[in-house]
CSV table of C-alpha atoms in Angstrom, one decimal:
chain,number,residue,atom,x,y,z
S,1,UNK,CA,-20.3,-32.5,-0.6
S,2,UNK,CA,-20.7,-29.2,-1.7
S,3,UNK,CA,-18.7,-27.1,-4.0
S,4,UNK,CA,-15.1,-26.5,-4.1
S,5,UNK,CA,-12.5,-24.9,-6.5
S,6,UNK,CA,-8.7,-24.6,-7.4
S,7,UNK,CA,-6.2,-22.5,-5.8
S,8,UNK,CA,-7.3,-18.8,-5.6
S,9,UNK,CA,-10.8,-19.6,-6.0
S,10,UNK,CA,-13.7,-18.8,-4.2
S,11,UNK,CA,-13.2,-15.1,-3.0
S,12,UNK,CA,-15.8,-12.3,-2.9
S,13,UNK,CA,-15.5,-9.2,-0.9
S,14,UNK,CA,-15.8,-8.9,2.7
S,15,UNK,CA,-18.5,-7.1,4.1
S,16,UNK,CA,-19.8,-6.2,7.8
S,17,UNK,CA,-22.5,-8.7,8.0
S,18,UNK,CA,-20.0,-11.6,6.7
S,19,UNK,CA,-17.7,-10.2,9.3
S,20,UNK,CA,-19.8,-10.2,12.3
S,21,UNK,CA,-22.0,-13.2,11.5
S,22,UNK,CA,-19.5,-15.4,9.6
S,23,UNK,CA,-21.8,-18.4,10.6
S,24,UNK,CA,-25.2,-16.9,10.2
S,25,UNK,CA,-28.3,-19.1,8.7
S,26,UNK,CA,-32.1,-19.2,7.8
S,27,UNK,CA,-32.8,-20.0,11.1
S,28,UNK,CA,-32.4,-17.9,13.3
S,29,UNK,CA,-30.8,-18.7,16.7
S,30,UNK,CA,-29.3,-21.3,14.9
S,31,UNK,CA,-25.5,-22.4,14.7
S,32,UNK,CA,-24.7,-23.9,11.2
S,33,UNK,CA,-22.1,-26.5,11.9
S,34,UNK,CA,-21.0,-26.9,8.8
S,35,UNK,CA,-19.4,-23.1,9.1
S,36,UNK,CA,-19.4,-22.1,12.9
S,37,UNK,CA,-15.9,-21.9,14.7
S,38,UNK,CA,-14.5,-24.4,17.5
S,39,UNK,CA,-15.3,-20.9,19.7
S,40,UNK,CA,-18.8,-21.1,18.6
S,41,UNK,CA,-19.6,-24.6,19.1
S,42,UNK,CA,-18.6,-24.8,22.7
S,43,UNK,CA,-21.3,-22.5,22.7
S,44,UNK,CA,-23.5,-25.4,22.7
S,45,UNK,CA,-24.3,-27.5,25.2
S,46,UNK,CA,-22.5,-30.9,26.4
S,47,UNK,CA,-19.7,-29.7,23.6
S,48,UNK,CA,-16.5,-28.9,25.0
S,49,UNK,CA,-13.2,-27.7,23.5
S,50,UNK,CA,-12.5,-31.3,23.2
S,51,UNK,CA,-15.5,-32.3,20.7
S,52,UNK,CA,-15.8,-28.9,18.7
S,53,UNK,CA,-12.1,-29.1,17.6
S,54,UNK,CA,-13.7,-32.9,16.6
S,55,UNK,CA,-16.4,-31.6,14.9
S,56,UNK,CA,-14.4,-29.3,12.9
S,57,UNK,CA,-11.4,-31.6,12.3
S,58,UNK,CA,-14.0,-34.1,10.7
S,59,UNK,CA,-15.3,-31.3,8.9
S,60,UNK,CA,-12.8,-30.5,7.1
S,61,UNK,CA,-11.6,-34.0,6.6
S,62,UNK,CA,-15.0,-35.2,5.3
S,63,UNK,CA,-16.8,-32.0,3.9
S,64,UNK,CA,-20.3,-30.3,5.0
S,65,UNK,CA,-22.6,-32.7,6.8
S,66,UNK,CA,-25.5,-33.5,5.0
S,67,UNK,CA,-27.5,-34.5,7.7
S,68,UNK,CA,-27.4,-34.2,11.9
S,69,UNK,CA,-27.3,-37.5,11.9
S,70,UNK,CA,-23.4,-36.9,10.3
S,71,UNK,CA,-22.5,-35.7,13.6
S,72,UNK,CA,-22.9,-39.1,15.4
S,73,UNK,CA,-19.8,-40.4,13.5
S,74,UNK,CA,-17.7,-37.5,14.8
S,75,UNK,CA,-15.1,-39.0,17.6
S,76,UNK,CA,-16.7,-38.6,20.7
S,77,UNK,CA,-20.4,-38.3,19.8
S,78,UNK,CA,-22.9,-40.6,20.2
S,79,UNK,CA,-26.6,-40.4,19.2
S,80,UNK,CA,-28.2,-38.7,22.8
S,81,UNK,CA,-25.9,-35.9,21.9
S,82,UNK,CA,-26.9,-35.6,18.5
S,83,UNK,CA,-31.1,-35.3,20.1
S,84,UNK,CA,-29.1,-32.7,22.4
S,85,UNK,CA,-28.4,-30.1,20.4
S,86,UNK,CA,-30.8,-31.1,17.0
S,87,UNK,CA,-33.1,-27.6,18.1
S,88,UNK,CA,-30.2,-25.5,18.2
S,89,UNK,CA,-28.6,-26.5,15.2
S,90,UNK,CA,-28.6,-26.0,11.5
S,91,UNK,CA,-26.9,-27.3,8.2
S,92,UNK,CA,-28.9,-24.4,6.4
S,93,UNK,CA,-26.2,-23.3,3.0
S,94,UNK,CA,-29.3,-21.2,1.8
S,95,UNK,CA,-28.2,-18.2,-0.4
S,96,UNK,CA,-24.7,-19.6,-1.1
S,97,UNK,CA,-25.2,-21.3,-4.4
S,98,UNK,CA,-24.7,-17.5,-6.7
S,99,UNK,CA,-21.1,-17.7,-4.6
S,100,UNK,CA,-20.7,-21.0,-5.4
S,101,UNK,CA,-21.2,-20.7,-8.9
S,102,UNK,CA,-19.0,-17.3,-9.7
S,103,UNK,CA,-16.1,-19.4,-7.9
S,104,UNK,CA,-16.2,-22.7,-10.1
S,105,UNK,CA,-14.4,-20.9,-13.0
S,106,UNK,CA,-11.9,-17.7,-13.6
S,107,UNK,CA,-10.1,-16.7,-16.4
S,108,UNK,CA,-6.6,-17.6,-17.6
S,109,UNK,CA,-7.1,-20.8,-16.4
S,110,UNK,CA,-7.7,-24.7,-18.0
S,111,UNK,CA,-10.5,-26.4,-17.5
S,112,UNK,CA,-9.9,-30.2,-15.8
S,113,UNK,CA,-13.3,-31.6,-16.2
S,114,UNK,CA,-12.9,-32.4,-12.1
S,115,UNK,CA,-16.0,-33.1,-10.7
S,116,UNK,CA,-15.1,-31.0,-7.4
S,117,UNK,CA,-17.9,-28.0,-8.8
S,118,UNK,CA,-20.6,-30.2,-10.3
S,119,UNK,CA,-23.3,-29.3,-7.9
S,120,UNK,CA,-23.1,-25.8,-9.4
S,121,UNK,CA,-21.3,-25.7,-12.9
S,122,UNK,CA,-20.8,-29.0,-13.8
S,123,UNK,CA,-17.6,-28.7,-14.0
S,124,UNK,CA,-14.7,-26.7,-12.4
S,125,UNK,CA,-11.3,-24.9,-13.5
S,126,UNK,CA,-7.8,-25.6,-12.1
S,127,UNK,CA,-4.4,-23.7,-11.4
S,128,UNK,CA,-2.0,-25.6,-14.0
S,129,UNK,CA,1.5,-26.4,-11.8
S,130,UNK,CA,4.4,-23.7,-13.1
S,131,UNK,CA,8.1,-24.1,-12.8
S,132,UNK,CA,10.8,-21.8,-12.1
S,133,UNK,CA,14.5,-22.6,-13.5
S,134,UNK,CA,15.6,-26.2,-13.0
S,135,UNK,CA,15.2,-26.5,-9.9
S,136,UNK,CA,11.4,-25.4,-8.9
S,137,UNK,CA,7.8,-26.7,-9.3
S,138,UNK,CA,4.9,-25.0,-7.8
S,139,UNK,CA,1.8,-27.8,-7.9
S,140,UNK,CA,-1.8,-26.4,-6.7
S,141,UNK,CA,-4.7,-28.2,-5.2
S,142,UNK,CA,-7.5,-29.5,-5.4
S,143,UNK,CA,-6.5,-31.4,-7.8
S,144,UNK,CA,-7.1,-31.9,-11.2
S,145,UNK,CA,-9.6,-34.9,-12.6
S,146,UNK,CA,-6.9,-37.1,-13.5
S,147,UNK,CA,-5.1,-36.3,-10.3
S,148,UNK,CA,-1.6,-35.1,-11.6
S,149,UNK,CA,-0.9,-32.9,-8.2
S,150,UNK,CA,-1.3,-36.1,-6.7
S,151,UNK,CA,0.5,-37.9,-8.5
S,152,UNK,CA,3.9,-36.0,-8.9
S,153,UNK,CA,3.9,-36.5,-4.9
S,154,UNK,CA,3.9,-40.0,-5.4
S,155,UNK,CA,6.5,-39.8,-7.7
S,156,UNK,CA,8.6,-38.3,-5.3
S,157,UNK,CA,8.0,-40.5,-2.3
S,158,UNK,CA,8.0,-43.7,-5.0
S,159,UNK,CA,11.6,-42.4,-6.3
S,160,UNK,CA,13.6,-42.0,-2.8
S,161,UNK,CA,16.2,-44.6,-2.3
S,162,UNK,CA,17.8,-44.0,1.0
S,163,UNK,CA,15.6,-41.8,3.1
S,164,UNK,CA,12.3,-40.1,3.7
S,165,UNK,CA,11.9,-37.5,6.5
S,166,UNK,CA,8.6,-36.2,6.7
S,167,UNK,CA,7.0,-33.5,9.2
S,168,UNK,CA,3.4,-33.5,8.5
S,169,UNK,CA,1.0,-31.8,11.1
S,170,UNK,CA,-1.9,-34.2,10.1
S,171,UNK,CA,-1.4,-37.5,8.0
S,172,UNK,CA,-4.8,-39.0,7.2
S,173,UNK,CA,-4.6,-39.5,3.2
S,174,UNK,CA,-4.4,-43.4,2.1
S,175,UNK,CA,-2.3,-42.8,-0.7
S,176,UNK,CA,0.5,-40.6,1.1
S,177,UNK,CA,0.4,-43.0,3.8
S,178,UNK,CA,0.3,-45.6,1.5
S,179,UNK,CA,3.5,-44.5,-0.3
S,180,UNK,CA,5.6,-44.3,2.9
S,181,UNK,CA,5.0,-47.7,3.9
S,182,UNK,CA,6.0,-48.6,0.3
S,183,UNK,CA,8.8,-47.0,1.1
S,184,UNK,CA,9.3,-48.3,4.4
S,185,UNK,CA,9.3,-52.0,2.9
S,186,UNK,CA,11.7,-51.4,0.3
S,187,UNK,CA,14.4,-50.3,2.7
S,188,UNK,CA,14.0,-46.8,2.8
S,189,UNK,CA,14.9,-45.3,6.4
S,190,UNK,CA,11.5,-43.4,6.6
S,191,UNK,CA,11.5,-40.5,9.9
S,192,UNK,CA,8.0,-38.9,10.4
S,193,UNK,CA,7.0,-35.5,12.4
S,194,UNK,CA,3.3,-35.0,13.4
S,195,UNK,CA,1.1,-33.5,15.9
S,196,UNK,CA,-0.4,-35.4,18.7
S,197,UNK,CA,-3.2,-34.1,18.6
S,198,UNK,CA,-4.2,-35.0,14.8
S,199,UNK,CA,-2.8,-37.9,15.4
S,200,UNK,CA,-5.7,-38.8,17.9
S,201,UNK,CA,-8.1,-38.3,15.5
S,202,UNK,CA,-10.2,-41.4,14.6
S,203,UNK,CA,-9.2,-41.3,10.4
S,204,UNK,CA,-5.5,-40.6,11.4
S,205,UNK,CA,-2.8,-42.9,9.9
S,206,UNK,CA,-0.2,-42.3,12.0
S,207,UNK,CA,-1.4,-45.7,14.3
S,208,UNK,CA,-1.2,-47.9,10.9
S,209,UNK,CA,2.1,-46.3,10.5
S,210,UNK,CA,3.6,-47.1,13.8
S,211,UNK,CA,2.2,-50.3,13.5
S,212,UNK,CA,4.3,-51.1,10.3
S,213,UNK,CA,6.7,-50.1,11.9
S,214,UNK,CA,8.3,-46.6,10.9
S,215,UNK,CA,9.5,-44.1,13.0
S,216,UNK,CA,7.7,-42.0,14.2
S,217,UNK,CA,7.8,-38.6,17.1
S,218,UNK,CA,5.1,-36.9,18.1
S,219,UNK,CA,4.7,-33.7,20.1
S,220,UNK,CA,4.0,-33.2,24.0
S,221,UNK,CA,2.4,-29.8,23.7
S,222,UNK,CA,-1.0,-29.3,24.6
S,223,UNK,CA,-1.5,-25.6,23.4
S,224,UNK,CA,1.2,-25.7,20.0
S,225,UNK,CA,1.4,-28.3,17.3
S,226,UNK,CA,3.8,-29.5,15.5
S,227,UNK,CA,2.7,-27.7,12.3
S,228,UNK,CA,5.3,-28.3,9.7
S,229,UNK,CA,4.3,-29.7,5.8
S,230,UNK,CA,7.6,-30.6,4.4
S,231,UNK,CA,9.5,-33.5,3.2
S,232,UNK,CA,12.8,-34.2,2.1
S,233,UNK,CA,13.7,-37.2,0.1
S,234,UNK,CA,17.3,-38.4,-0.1
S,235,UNK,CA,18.9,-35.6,1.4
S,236,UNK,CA,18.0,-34.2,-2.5
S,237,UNK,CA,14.3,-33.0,-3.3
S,238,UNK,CA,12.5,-31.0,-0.8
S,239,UNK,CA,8.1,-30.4,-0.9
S,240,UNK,CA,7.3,-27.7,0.8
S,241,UNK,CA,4.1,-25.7,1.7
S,242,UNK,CA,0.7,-25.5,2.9
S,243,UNK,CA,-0.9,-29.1,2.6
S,244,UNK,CA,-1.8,-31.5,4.8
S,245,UNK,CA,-2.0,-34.7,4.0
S,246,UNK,CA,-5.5,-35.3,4.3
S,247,UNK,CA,-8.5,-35.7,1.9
S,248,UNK,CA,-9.8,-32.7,2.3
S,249,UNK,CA,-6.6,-31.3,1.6
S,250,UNK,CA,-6.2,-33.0,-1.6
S,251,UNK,CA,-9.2,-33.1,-3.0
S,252,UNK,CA,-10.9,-30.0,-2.1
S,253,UNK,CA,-9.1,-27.4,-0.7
S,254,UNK,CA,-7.2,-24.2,-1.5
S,255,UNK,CA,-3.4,-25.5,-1.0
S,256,UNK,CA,0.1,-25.5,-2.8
S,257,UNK,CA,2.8,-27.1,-2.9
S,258,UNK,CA,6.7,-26.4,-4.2
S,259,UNK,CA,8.6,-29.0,-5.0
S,260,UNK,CA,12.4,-27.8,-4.6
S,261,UNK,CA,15.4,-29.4,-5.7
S,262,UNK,CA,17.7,-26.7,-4.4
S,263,UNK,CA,20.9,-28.2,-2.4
S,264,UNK,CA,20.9,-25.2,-0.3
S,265,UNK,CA,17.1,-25.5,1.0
S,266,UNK,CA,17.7,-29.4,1.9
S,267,UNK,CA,20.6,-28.7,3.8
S,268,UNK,CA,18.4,-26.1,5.7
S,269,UNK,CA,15.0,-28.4,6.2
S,270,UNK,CA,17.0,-31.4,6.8
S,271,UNK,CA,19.0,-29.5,9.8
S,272,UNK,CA,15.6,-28.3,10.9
S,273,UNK,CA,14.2,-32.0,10.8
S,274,UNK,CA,16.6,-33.1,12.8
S,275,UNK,CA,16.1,-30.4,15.5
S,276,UNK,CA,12.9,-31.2,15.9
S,277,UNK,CA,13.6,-34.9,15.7
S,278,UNK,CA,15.6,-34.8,18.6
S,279,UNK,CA,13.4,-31.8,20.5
S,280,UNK,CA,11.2,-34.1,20.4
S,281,UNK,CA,12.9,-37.4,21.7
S,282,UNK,CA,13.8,-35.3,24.6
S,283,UNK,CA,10.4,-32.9,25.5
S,284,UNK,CA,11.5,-29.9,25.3
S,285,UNK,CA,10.6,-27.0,23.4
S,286,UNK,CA,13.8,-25.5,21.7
S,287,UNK,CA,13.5,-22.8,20.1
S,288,UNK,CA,14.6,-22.1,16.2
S,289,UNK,CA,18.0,-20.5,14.9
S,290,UNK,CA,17.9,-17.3,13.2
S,291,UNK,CA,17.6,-17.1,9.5
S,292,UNK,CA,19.5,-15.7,6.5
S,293,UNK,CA,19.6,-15.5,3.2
S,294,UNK,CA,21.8,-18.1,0.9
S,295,UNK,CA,21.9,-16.4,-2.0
S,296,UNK,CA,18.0,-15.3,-3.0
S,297,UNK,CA,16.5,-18.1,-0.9
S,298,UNK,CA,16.2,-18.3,3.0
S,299,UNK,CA,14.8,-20.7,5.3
S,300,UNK,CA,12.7,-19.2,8.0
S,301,UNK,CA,12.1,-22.0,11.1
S,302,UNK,CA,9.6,-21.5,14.1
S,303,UNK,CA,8.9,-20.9,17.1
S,304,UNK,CA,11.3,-18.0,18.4
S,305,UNK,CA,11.9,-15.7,21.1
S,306,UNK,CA,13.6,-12.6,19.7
S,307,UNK,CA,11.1,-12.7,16.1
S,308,UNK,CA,14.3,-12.4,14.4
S,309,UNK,CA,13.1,-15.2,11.5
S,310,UNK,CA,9.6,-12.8,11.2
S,311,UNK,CA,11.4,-10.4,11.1
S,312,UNK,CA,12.9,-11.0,7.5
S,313,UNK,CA,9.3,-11.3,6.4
S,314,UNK,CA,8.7,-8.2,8.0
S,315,UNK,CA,12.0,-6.6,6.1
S,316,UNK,CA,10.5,-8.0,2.8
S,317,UNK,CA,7.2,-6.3,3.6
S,318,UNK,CA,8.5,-2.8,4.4
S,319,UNK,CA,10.9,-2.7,1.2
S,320,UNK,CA,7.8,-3.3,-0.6
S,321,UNK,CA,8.1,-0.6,-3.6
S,322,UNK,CA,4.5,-1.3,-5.9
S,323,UNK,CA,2.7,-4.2,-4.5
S,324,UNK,CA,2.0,-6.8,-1.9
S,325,UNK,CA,-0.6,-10.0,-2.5
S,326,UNK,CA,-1.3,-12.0,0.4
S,327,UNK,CA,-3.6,-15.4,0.1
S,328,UNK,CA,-2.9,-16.5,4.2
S,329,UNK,CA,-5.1,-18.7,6.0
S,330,UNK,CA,-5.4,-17.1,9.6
S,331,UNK,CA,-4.3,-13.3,10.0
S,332,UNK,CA,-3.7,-12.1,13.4
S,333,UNK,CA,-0.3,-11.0,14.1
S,334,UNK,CA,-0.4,-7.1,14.5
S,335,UNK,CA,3.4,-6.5,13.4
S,336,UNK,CA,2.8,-7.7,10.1
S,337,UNK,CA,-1.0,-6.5,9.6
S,338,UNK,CA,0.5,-3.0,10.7
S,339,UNK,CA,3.3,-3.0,8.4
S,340,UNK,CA,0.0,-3.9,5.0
S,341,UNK,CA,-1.7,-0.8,7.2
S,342,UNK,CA,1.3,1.0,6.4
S,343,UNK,CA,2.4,0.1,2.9
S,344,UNK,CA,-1.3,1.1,2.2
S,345,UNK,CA,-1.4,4.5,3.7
S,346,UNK,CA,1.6,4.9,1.5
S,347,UNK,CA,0.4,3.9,-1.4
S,348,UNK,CA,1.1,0.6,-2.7
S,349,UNK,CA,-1.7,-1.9,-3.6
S,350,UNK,CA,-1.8,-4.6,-1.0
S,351,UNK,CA,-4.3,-7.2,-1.8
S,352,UNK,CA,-5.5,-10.3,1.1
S,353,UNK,CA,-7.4,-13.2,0.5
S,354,UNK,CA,-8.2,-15.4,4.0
S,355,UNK,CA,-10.3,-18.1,4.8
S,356,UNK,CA,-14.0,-16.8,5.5
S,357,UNK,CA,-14.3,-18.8,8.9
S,358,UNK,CA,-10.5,-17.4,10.0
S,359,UNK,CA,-11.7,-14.2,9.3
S,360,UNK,CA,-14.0,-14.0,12.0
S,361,UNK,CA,-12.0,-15.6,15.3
S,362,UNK,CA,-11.4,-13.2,17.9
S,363,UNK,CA,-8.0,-11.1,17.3
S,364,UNK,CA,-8.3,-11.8,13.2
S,365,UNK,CA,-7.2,-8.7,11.4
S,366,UNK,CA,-8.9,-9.3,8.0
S,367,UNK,CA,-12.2,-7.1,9.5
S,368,UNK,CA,-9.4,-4.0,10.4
S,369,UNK,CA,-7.7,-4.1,7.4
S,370,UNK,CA,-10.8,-4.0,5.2
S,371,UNK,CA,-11.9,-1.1,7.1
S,372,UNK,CA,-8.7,1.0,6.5
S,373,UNK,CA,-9.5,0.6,3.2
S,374,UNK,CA,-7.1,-2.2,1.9
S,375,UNK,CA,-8.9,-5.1,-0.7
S,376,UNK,CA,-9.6,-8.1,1.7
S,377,UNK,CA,-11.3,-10.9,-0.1
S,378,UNK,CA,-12.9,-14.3,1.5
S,379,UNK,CA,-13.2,-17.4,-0.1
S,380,UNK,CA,-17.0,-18.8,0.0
S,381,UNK,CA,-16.1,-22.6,-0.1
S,382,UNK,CA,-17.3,-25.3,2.8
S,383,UNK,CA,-13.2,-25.9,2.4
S,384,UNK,CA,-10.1,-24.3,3.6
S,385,UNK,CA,-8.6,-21.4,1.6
S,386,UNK,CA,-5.4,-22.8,3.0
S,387,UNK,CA,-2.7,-21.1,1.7
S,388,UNK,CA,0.0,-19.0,3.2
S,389,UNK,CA,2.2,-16.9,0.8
S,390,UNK,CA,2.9,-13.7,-0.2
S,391,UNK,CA,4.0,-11.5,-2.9
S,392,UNK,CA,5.8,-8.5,-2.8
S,393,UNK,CA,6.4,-6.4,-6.2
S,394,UNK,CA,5.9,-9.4,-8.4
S,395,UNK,CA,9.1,-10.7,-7.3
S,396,UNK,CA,9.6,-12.1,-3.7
S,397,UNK,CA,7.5,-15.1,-2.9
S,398,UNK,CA,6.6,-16.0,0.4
S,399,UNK,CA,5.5,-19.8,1.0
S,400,UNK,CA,5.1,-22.0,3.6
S,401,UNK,CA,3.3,-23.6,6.7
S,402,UNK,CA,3.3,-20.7,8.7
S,403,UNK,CA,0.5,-18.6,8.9
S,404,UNK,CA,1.0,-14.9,10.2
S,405,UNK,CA,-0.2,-15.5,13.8
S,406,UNK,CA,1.5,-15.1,17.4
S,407,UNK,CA,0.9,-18.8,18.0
S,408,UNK,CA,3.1,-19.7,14.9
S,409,UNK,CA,5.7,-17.3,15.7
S,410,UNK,CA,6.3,-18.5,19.5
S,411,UNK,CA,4.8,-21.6,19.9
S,412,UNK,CA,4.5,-23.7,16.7
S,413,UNK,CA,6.9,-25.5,14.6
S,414,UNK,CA,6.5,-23.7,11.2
S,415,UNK,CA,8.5,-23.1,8.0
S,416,UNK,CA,8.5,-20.4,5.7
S,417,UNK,CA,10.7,-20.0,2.0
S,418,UNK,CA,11.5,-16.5,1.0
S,419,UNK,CA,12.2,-16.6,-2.9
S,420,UNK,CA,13.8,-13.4,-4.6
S,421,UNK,CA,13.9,-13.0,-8.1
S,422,UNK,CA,16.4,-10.6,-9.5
S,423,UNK,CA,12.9,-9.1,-12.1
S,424,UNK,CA,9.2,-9.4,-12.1
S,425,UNK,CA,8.0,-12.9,-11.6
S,426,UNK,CA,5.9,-13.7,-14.1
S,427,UNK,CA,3.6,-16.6,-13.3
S,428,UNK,CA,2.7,-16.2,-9.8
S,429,UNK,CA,1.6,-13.0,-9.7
S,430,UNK,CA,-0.1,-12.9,-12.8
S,431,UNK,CA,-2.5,-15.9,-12.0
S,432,UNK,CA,-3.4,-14.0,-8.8
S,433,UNK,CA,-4.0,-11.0,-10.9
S,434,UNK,CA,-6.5,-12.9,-13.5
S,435,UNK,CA,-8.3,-14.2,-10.3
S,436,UNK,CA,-9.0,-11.1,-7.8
S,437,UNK,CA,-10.0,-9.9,-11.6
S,438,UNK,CA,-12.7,-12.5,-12.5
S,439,UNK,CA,-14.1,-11.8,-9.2
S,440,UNK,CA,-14.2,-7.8,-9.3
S,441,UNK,CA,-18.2,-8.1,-9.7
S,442,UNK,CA,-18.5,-10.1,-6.2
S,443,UNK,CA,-16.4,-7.7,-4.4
S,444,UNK,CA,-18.8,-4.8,-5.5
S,445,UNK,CA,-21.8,-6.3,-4.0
């Protein structure tokens, strides 16, 4: 299945040709599948929007695809389509092994013995989960060989008593799933969120969950999604973050989690879940209330109108004073990307690591920035660099589903936690550090 790495992994410099051929192979005049966009496989012929968003929804549920012959288990294909597009096609990962390699390990890091690298190291390195205070956990994936990351989920789901409210954009992992039926039978009121759409899919859960008989909303929205990752157990513990609960997620891609005990932040995501909840009973499309800060933590819901909640991340951005270090999925939302332009121009190291493929979709800002000079860094995994934080002057942290794009602003439902510390975090931004370090001799080729 190719090779995969912990959080931070898997980044080497941007260049022009990555930019402008981000799907590139051997072959030329060939689309490799097992990188090229939903944009570039409509390309192709007899694939519409409806099977490229399949073909690279069961990509990155499944991994790369070994063979063509992959493709015929994707919903929607069938084996005369496969013959269709077999000339025009490749599954070519020629010259990617040196990138695979440099990512499977970094300094500062423990090794896990997970076999997640094994194709090129025989082995990998993993992100130990932190904690701030008594009331935070931070918990990266993939995970580890023995599957802690995993498991400390569980223990949350297997410990509620009363409730579970969940808003999950795409619930496909047995074991999650699993665990909420669990739940479900032992008398735990159990409320689920998810997007229609990935709900549609042919390795969703959320038909096995209905039919047990949980509750469960889905949205109407053709062009949003309901794109929240949060739960919140007994009114008490809140996960938060950018993981889906799929395979891919779990197992192999770049993704946290934080794990919140916080009385303020329940309050906040359990008011949110129950906007939604009943937004979507109803079909309509309300829009989120403003944010503030309670204390050094706010809550930041989505969409808006007025980009009052962005507009705190924006604030947080501007009053950066030394340094900002981004690790965001998709980047395409000019007021923030002008606001990095700016802190640069001034001065300050700013620092972006985004997902290779999101780097090269129309409107993506990763290819600007790197030209004005700022360090922009893409991972070189067949996986999702998934996260979506930032942090500002080693202490604000900004975590959550939301990934800086127009769509997640007005049309999604998103989250995003702003943490302040009162000094310099240490933990955070030093594990970023040790990693943009260990991969200084990629970015200079």
């Amino acid at each position: 299945m190719g090779c995969s790495n912990s959080a931070f992994c898997q980044f080497s410099a941007v260049s022009d040709s990555e930019e402008s051929d981000a799907s590139s192979s051997s072959l030329p005049g060939r689309l490799n599948i097992n990188d090229a966009t939903v944009a570039e496989l409509v390309s192709l012929p007899g694939i519409g929007r409806k099977k490229a968003e399949n073909i690279v929804a069961y990509r990155e549920e499944h991994g790369r695809f070994e063979s063509l012959d992959d493709l015929a288990a994707v919903p929607g294909f069938c084996r005369r389509g496969v013959d269709k597009v077999a000339d025009m096609v490749t599954l070519d990962d020629s010259g990617d092994e040196s990138g695979c390699l440099a990512s499977c390990c970094y300094a500062g890091a423990e090794a896990c013995g997970s076999s997640c690298c094994a194709p090129c190291t025989g082995g990998c390195w993993c992100l130990t989960p932190f904690s701030w205070g008594d009331t935070d956990e931070a918990i990266f994936f993939p995970d580890d060989a023995s599957g802690s990351g995993l498991a400390r989920l569980l223990e949350v789901l297997d410990s509620a008593r009363r409730t579970l409210d969940i808003a999950v954009f795409s619930i496909s992992y047995k074991p999650l799933a699993e665990a909420l039926v669990r739940a479900h039978r032992r008398g735990v009121m159990v409320r689920i969120l998810s997007d229609d759409m990935q709900a549609k899919q042919q390795n969703s859960a959320v038909p096995d969950l209905i039919r047990e008989g949980l509750q469960l909303r889905l949205d109407v929205s053709e062009k949003f999604h309901m794109h929240h990752k949060f739960v919140i157990s007994d009114d008490a513990t809140l996960i938060s973050g950018s993981l889906n609960w799929t395979h891919a997620a779990v197992e192999r891609g770049n993704e946290n989690v934080v794990i919140s005990r916080r009385s303020a932040l329940c309050r906040r995501f359990a008011l949110e879940f129950e906007r939604v909840w009943a937004a979507f009973q109803d079909g309509n499309v309300a829009k989120a209330p403003p944010a503030e800060f309670d204390g050094n933590v706010a809550a930041l819901f989505f969409p808006e109108s007025q980009m009052q909640n962005v507009g705190l991340i924006l604030t947080e951005l501007q009053g950066a004073r030394s340094s900002i270090e981004i690790a965001i999925f998709t980047l395409t939302l000019d007021t923030l990307t002008d606001t990095l332009l700016k802190k640069h121009q001034q001065g300050l190291r700013v620092r972006i690591i985004t997902d290779n493929r999101q780097a090269a979709v129309p409107g993506a800002d990763a290819q600007r920035l790197h030209q004005a000079g700022l360090e922009v860094r893409t991972d070189k995994s067949w996986y999702a660099m998934h996260h979506k934080f930032a942090v500002i002057d080693k202490q604000t942290l900004i975590n959550g589903s939301f990934n800086w794009t127009a769509q997640a602003t007005k049309g999604n439902q998103e989250d995003a936690i702003i943490f302040r510390w009162a000094a310099s975090h240490e933990r955070l931004p030093k594990v970023a550090g040790l990693v943009w370090e260990r991969h200084k001799a990629d970015a200079a080729g």
